[in-house]
Coordinates of C-alpha atoms and ligand atoms in Angstrom, one line a residue:
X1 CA 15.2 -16.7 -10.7
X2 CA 12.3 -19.0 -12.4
X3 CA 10.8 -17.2 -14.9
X4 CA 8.8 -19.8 -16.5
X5 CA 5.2 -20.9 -15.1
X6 CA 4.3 -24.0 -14.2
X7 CA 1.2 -25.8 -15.9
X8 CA -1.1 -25.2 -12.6
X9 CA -0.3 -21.9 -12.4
X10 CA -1.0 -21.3 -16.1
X11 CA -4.6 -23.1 -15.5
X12 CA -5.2 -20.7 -12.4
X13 CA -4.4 -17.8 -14.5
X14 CA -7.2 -19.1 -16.9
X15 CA -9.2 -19.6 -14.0
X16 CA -9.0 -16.2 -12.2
X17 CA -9.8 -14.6 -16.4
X18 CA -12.8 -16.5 -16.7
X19 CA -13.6 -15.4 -12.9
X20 CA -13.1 -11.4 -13.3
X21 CA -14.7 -11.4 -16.4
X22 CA -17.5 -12.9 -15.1
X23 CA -17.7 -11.0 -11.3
X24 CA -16.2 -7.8 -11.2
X25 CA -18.9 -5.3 -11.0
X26 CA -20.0 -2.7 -13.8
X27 CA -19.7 0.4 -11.6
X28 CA -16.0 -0.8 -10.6
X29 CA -14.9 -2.1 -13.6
X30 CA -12.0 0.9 -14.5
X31 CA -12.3 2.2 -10.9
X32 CA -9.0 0.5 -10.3
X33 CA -7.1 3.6 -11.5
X34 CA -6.8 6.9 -9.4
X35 CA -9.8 6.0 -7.4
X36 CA -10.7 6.9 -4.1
X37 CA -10.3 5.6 -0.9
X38 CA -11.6 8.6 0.6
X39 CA -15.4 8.7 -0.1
X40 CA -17.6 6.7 2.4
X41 CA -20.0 5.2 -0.1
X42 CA -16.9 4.0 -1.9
X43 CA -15.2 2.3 0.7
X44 CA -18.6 0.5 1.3
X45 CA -18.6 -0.4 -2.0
X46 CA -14.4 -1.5 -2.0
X47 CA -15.5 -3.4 1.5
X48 CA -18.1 -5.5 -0.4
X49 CA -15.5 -6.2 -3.8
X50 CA -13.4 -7.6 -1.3
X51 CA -15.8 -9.8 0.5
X52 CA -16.8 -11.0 -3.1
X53 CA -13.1 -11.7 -3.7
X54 CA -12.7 -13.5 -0.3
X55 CA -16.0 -16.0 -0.8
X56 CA -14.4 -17.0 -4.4
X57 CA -11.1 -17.7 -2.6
X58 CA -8.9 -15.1 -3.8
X59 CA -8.3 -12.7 -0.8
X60 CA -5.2 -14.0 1.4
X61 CA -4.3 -16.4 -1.3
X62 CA -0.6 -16.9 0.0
X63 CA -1.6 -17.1 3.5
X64 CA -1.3 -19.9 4.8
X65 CA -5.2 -22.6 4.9
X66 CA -5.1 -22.3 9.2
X67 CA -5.3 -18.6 8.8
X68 CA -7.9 -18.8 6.1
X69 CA -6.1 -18.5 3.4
X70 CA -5.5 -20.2 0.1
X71 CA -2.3 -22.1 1.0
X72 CA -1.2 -21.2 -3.1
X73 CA 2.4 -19.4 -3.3
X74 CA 2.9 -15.7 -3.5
X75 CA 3.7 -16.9 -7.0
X76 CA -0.2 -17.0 -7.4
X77 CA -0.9 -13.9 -5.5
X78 CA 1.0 -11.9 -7.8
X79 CA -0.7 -13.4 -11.0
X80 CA -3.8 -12.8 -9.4
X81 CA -2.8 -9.2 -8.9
X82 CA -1.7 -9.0 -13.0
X83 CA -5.4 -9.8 -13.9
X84 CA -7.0 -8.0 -11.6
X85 CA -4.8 -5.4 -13.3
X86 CA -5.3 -6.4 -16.8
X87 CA -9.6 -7.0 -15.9
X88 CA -9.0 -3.3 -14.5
X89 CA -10.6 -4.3 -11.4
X90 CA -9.8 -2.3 -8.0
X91 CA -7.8 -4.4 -5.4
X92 CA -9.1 -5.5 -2.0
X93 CA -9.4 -2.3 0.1
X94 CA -7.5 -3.7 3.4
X95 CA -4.5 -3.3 2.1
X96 CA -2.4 -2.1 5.2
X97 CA -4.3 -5.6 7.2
X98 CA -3.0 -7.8 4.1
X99 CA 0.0 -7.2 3.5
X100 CA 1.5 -5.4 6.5
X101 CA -0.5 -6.6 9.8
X102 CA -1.5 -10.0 8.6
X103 CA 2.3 -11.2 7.8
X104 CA 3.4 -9.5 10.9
X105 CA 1.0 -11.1 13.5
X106 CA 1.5 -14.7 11.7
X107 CA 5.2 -14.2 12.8
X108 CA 4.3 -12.3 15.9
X109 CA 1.0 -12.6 17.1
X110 CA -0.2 -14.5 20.0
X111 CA -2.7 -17.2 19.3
X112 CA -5.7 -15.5 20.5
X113 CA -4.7 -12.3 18.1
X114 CA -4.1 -14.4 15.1
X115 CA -8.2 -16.2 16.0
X116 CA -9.6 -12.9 16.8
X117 CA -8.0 -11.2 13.4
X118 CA -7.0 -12.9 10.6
X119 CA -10.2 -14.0 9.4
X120 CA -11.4 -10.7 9.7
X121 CA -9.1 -8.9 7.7
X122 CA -9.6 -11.6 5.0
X123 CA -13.3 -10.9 4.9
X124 CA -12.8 -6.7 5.0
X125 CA -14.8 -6.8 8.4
X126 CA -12.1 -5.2 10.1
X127 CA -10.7 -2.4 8.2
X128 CA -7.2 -1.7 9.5
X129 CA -4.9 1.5 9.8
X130 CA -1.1 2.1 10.3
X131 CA -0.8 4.6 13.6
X132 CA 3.1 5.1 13.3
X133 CA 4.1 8.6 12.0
X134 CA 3.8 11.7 14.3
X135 CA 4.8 15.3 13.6
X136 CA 8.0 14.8 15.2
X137 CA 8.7 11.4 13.8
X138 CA 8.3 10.6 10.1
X139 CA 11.8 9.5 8.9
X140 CA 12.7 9.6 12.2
X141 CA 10.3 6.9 13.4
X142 CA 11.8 6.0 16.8
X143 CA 11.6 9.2 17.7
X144 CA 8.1 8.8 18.6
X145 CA 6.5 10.0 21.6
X146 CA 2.8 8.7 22.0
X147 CA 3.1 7.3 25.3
X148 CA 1.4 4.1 26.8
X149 CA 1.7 4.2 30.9
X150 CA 0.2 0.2 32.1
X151 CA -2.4 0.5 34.2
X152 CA -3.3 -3.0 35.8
X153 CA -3.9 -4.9 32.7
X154 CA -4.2 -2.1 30.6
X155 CA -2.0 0.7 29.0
X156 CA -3.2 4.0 28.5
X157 CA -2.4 6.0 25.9
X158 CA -1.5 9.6 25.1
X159 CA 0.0 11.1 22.2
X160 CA -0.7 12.5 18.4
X161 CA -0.5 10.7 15.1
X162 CA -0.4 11.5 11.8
X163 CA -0.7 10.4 8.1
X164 CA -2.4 7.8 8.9
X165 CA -4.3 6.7 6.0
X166 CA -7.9 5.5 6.2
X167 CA -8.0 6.4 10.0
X168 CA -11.4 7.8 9.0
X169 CA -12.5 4.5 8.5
X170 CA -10.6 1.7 9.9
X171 CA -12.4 -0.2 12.8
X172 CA -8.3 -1.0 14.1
X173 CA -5.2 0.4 14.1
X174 CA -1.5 -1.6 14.7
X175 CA 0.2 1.6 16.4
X176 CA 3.6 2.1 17.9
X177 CA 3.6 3.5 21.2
X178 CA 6.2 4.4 23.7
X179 CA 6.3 2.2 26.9
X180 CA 9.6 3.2 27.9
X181 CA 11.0 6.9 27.8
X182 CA 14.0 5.9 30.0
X183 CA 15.4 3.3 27.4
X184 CA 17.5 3.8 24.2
X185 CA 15.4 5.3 21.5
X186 CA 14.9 2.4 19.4
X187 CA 14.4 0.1 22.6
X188 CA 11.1 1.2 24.6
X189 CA 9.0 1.1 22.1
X190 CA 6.0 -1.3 21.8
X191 CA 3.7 -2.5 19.0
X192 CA 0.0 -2.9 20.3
X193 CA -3.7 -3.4 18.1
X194 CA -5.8 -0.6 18.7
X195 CA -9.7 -0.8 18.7
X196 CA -10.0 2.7 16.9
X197 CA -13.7 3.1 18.5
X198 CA -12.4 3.1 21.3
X199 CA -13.2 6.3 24.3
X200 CA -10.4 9.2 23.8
X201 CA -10.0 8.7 20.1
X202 CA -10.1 11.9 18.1
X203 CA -9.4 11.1 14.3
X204 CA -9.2 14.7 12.0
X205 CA -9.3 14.4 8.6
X206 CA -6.2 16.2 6.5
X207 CA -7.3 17.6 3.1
X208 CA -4.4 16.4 0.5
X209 CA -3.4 18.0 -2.6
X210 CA -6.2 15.5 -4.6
X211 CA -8.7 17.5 -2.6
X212 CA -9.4 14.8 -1.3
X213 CA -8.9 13.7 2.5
X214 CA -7.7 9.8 2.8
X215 CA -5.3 10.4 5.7
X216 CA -6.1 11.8 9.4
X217 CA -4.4 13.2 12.1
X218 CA -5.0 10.7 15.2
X219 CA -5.6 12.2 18.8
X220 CA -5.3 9.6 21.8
X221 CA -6.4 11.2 25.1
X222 CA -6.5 8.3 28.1
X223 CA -7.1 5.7 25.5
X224 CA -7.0 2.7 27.5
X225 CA -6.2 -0.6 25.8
X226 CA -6.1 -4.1 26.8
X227 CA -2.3 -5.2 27.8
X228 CA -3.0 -8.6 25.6
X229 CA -3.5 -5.9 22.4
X230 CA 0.8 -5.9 22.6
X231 CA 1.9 -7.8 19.5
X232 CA 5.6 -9.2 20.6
X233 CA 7.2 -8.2 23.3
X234 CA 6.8 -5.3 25.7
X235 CA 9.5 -2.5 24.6
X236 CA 10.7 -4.8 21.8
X237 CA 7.9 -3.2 19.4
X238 CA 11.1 -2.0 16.7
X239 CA 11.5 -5.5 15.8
X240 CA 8.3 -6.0 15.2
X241 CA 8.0 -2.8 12.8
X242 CA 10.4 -3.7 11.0
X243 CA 8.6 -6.6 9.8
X244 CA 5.7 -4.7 9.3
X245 CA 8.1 -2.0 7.0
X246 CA 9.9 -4.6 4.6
X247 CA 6.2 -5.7 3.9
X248 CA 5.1 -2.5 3.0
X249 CA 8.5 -1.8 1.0
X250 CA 8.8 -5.2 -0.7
X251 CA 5.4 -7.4 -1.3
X252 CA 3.2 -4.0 -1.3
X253 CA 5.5 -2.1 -4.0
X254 CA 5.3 -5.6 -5.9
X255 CA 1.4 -5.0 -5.8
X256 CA 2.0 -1.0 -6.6
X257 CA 3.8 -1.8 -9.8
X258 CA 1.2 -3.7 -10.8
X259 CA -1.1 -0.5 -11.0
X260 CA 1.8 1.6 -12.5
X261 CA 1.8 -0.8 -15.1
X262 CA -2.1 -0.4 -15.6
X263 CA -1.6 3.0 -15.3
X264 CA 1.3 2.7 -18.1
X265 CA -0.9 1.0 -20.8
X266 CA -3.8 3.1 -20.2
X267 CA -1.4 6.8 -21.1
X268 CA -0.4 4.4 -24.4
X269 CA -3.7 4.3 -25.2
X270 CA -3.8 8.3 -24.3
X271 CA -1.1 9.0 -26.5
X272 CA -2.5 7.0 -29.2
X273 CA -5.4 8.6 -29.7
X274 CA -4.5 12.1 -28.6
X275 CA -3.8 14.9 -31.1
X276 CA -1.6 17.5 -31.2
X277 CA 0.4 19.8 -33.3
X278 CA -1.8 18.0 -35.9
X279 CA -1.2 14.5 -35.4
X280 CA -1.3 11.6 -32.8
X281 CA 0.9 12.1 -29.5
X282 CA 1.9 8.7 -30.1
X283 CA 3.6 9.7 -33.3
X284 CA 5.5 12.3 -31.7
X285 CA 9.7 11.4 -31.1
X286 CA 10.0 12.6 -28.1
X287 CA 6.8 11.5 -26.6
X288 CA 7.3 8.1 -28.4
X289 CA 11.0 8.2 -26.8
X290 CA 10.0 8.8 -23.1
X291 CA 7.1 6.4 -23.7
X292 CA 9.6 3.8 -24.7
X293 CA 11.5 4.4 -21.5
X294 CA 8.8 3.7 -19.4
X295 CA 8.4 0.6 -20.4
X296 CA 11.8 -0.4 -20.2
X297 CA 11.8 0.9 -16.5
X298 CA 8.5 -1.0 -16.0
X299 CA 10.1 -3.9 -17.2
X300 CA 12.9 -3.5 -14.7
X301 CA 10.2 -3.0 -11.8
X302 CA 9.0 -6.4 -12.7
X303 CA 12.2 -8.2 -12.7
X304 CA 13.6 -6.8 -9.4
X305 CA 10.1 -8.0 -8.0
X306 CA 10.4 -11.3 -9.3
X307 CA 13.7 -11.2 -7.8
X308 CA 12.5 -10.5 -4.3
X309 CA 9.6 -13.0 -4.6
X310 CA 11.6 -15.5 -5.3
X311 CA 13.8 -14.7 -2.4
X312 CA 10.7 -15.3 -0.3
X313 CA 9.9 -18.2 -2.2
X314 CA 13.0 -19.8 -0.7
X315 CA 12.4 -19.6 2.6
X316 CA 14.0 -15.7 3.0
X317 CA 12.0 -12.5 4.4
X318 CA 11.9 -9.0 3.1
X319 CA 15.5 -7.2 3.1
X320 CA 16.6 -4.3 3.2
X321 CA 17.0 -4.8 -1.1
X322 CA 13.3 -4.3 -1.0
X323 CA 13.9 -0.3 -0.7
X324 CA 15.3 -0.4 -4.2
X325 CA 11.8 -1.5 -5.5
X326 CA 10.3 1.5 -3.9
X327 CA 13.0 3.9 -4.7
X328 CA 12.6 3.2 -8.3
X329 CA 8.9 2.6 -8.4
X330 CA 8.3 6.0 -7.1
X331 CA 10.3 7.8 -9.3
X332 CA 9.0 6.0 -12.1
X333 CA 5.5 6.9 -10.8
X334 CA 6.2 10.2 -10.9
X335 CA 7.5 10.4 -14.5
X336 CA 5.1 8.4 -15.6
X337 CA 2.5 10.9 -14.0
X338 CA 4.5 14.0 -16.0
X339 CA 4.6 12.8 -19.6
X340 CA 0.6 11.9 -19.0
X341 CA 1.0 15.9 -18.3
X342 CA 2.7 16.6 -21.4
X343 CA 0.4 14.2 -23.6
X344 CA -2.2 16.2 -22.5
X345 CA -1.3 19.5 -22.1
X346 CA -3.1 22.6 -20.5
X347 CA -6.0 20.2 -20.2
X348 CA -4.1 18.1 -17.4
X349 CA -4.9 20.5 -14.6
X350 CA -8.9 20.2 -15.5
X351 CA -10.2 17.8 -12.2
X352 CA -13.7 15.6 -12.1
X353 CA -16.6 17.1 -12.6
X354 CA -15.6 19.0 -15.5
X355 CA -16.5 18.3 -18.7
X356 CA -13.5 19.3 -20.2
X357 CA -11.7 17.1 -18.0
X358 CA -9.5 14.2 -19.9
X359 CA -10.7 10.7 -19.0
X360 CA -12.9 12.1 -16.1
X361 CA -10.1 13.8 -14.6
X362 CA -8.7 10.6 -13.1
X363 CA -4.9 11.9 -14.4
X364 CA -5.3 14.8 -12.9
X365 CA -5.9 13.1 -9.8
X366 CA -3.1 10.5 -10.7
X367 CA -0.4 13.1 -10.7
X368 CA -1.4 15.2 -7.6
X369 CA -1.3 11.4 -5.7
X370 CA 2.1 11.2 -7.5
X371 CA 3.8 13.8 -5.4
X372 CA 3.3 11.2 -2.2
X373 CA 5.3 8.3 -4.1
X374 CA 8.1 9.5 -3.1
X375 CA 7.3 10.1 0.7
X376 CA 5.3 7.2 1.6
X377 CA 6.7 4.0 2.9
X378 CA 10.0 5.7 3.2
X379 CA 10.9 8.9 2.0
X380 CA 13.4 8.9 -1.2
X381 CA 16.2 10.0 0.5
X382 CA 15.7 7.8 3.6
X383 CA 15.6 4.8 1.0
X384 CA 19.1 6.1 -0.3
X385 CA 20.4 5.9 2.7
X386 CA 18.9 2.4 3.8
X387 CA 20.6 1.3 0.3
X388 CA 23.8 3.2 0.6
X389 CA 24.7 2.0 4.2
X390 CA 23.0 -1.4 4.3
X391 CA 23.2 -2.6 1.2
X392 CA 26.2 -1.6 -0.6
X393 CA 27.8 -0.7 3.1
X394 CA 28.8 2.6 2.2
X395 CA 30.6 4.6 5.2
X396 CA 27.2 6.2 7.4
X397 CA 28.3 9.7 6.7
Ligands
LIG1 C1 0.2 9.4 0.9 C2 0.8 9.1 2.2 C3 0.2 8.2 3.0 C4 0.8 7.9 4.3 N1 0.2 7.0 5.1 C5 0.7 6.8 6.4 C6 0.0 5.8 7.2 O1 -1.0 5.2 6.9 N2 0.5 5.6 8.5 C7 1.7 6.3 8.9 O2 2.1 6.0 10.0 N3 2.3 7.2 8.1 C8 1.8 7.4 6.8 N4 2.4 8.3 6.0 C9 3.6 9.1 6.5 C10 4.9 8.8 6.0 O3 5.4 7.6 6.4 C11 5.9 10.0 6.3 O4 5.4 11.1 5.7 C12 7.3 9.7 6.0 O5 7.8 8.7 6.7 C13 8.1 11.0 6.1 O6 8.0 11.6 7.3 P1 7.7 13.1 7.5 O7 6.5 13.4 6.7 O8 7.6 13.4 8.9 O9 8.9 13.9 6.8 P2 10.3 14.2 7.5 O10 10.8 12.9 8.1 O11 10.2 15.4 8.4 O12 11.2 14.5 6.3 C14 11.2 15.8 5.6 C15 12.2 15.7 4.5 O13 13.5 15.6 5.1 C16 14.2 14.5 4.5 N5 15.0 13.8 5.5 C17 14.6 13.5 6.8 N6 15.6 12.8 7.5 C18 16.6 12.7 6.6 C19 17.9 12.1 6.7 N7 18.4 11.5 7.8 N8 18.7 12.1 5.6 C20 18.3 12.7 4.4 N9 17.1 13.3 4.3 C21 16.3 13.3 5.4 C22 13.1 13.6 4.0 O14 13.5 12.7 3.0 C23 12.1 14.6 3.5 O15 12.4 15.0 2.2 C24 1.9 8.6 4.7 C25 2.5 9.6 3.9 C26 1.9 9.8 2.6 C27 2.6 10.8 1.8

């Protein structure tokens, strides 16, 4: 592990300073924190930050110059990530078309979906969703049942989705569909782009414990999509999720410790100038204690990412190592999101729009989103078991 920074990556951390604290706009400036991805006019708003981003040249940055990207190491797009942090800027809005689909049709994509794609997920034009989950597969993911029958040189689709975040406004959707119900579970299954305006789409918004609703239940009557939308091969659509998955456990954890560490510095802060009892939170042992051991497991979240980066650095993809990143992170999430509680007290519970809400009620907000840490991208006790019988190659039961 390199731990040290070379002198052009130093200069390009001065560089991307001088940048943010030039660019990033007053209304979002802060907005990184427990912000919403729900609202309409915000997500117009997050759709333009990112264009903003992409025209200076810092959207895609480790992708590769033929795909439009920077060419720079992920080395880079992790620094960038620690400003935008630091600068308390929010982060491009296409996450799930960054980090997950983009990777994932570089390595499997044909030509014409790379051309027709990339660029556009670079520039926020296509806003993209994740259709895998259904109400009978969640951990269970092969389990699925949304069936695609091929029709000429088309499949049509049928089936129910669920939790699929920003449905409500993604323009596509990389789905996972069933194309064989005769074949083994994890076989039969393909991976295919869906144009989410397309006829016999039904998204439904689901109201989440933030009050707010960012995920959707997807409805797919006759949806019929063009047999060249299948990423990979026909029926071989696991292998191709996979990919997909260990982006979404390992670079995209790397990106969501990033914001738990923003989040971490601004309950210091909190604490610091919170009073109870008669004097400052932050003078409080126990408070002071549990403080202190966030930081330390903060610190810990950074150095297993810098372990998996470099992995990748050396030519290696995303393991199944990665789920320890997103194990720990959410738990760490979710303590983190308690002692903000406790600093606070009975005021905690107060959401926007109150006056007497703390910090505009954004912690209020960060602790109800808490409770999905531990679900998304791999349920806790899933990861545990990933870890347990592919990692330390404990016996399966
Ligand atoms: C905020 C948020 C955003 C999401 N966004 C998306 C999205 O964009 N796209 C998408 O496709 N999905 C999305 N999901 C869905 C997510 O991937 C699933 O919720 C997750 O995989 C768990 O599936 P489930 O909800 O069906 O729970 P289940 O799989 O039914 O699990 C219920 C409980 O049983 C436990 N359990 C299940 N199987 C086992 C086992 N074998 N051993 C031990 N314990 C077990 C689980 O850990 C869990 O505690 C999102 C979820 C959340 C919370």
């Amino acid at each position: 592990m390199e731990f040290d920074f070379t002198e052009t990556q130093q200069s390009f951390r001065l560089e991307v300073l001088a940048w943010l604290a030039a660019n990033v706009p007053a209304e979002l400036r802060g907005r990184g924190f427990a912000s919403s991805r729900a609202d309409l006019e915000a997500v117009r708003r997050l759709r333009d930050w990112q264009r903003t981003l992409y025209k200076a040249g810092y959207v895609g940055m480790d992708w590769p110059t033929e795909y439009g990207g920077r060419g720079a190491s992920l080395v880079e797009q992790v620094m960038f990530y620690e400003e935008m942090s630091r600068a308390q800027a929010p982060q491009p809005l296409n996450r799930s078309g960054l980090s997950m689909l983009g990777p994932t049709l570089m390595k499997h994509g044909t030509a014409a979906q790379k051309g027709r794609h990339l660029d556009r997920i670079l520039t926020a034009e296509e806003i993209w969703c994740q259709g895998f989950s259904e109400p009978n597969a969640g951990s269970d993911l092969a389990n699925l049942q949304t069936r695609a029958v091929l029709d000429g040189d088309w499949y049509v689709l049928n089936g129910q989705k669920v939790w699929t975040s920003m449905a409500h406004v993604a323009d596509w959707g990389f789905f996972l569909v069933r194309t064989d119900p005769a074949a083994a579970k994890h076989k039969g299954i393909t991976f295919l782009l869906l144009d989410m305006r397309s006829p016999g789409v039904t998204i439904r918004p689901l109201r989440q414990i933030t009050g707010e609703a960012e995920f959707n239940e997807v409805f797919l009557d006759n949806v019929r999509v063009p047999a060249a939308n299948v990423v990979g091969k026909v029926n071989e659509g696991w292998g191709v999720a996979i990919t997909t998955l260990s982006y979404e456990r390992d670079v995209l954890t790397m990106i969501r410790h990033i914001s738990l560490r923003t989040a971490l510095e601004r309950l210091i802060a909190l604490a610091k100038r919170t009073r109870r009892n008669g004097q400052l939170a932050s003078a409080e042992p126990v408070i002071r204690q549990k403080l202190a051991g966030l930081m330390v497991a903060e610190r810990c979240l950074q150095l297993n990412g810098y372990r998996s980066l470099t992995k990748i650095l050396k030519g290696g993809a995303p393991g199944p190592e990665g789920s320890t990143s997103k194990l720990f992170w959410s738990q760490v999430d979710q303590d983190l999101a308690e002692i903000a509680t406790e600093v606070i007290g009975p005021y905690s519970q107060i959401a926007a729009g109150s006056p007497w809400a703390v910090d505009e009620g954004q912690w209020e907000f960060y602790c109800c989103l808490a409770r999905g840490s531990g679900i998304r991208a791999g349920t806790t006790e899933i990861l545990r078991n990933i870890l347990g019988e592919r990692v330390l190659g404990l016996p399966k039961d």
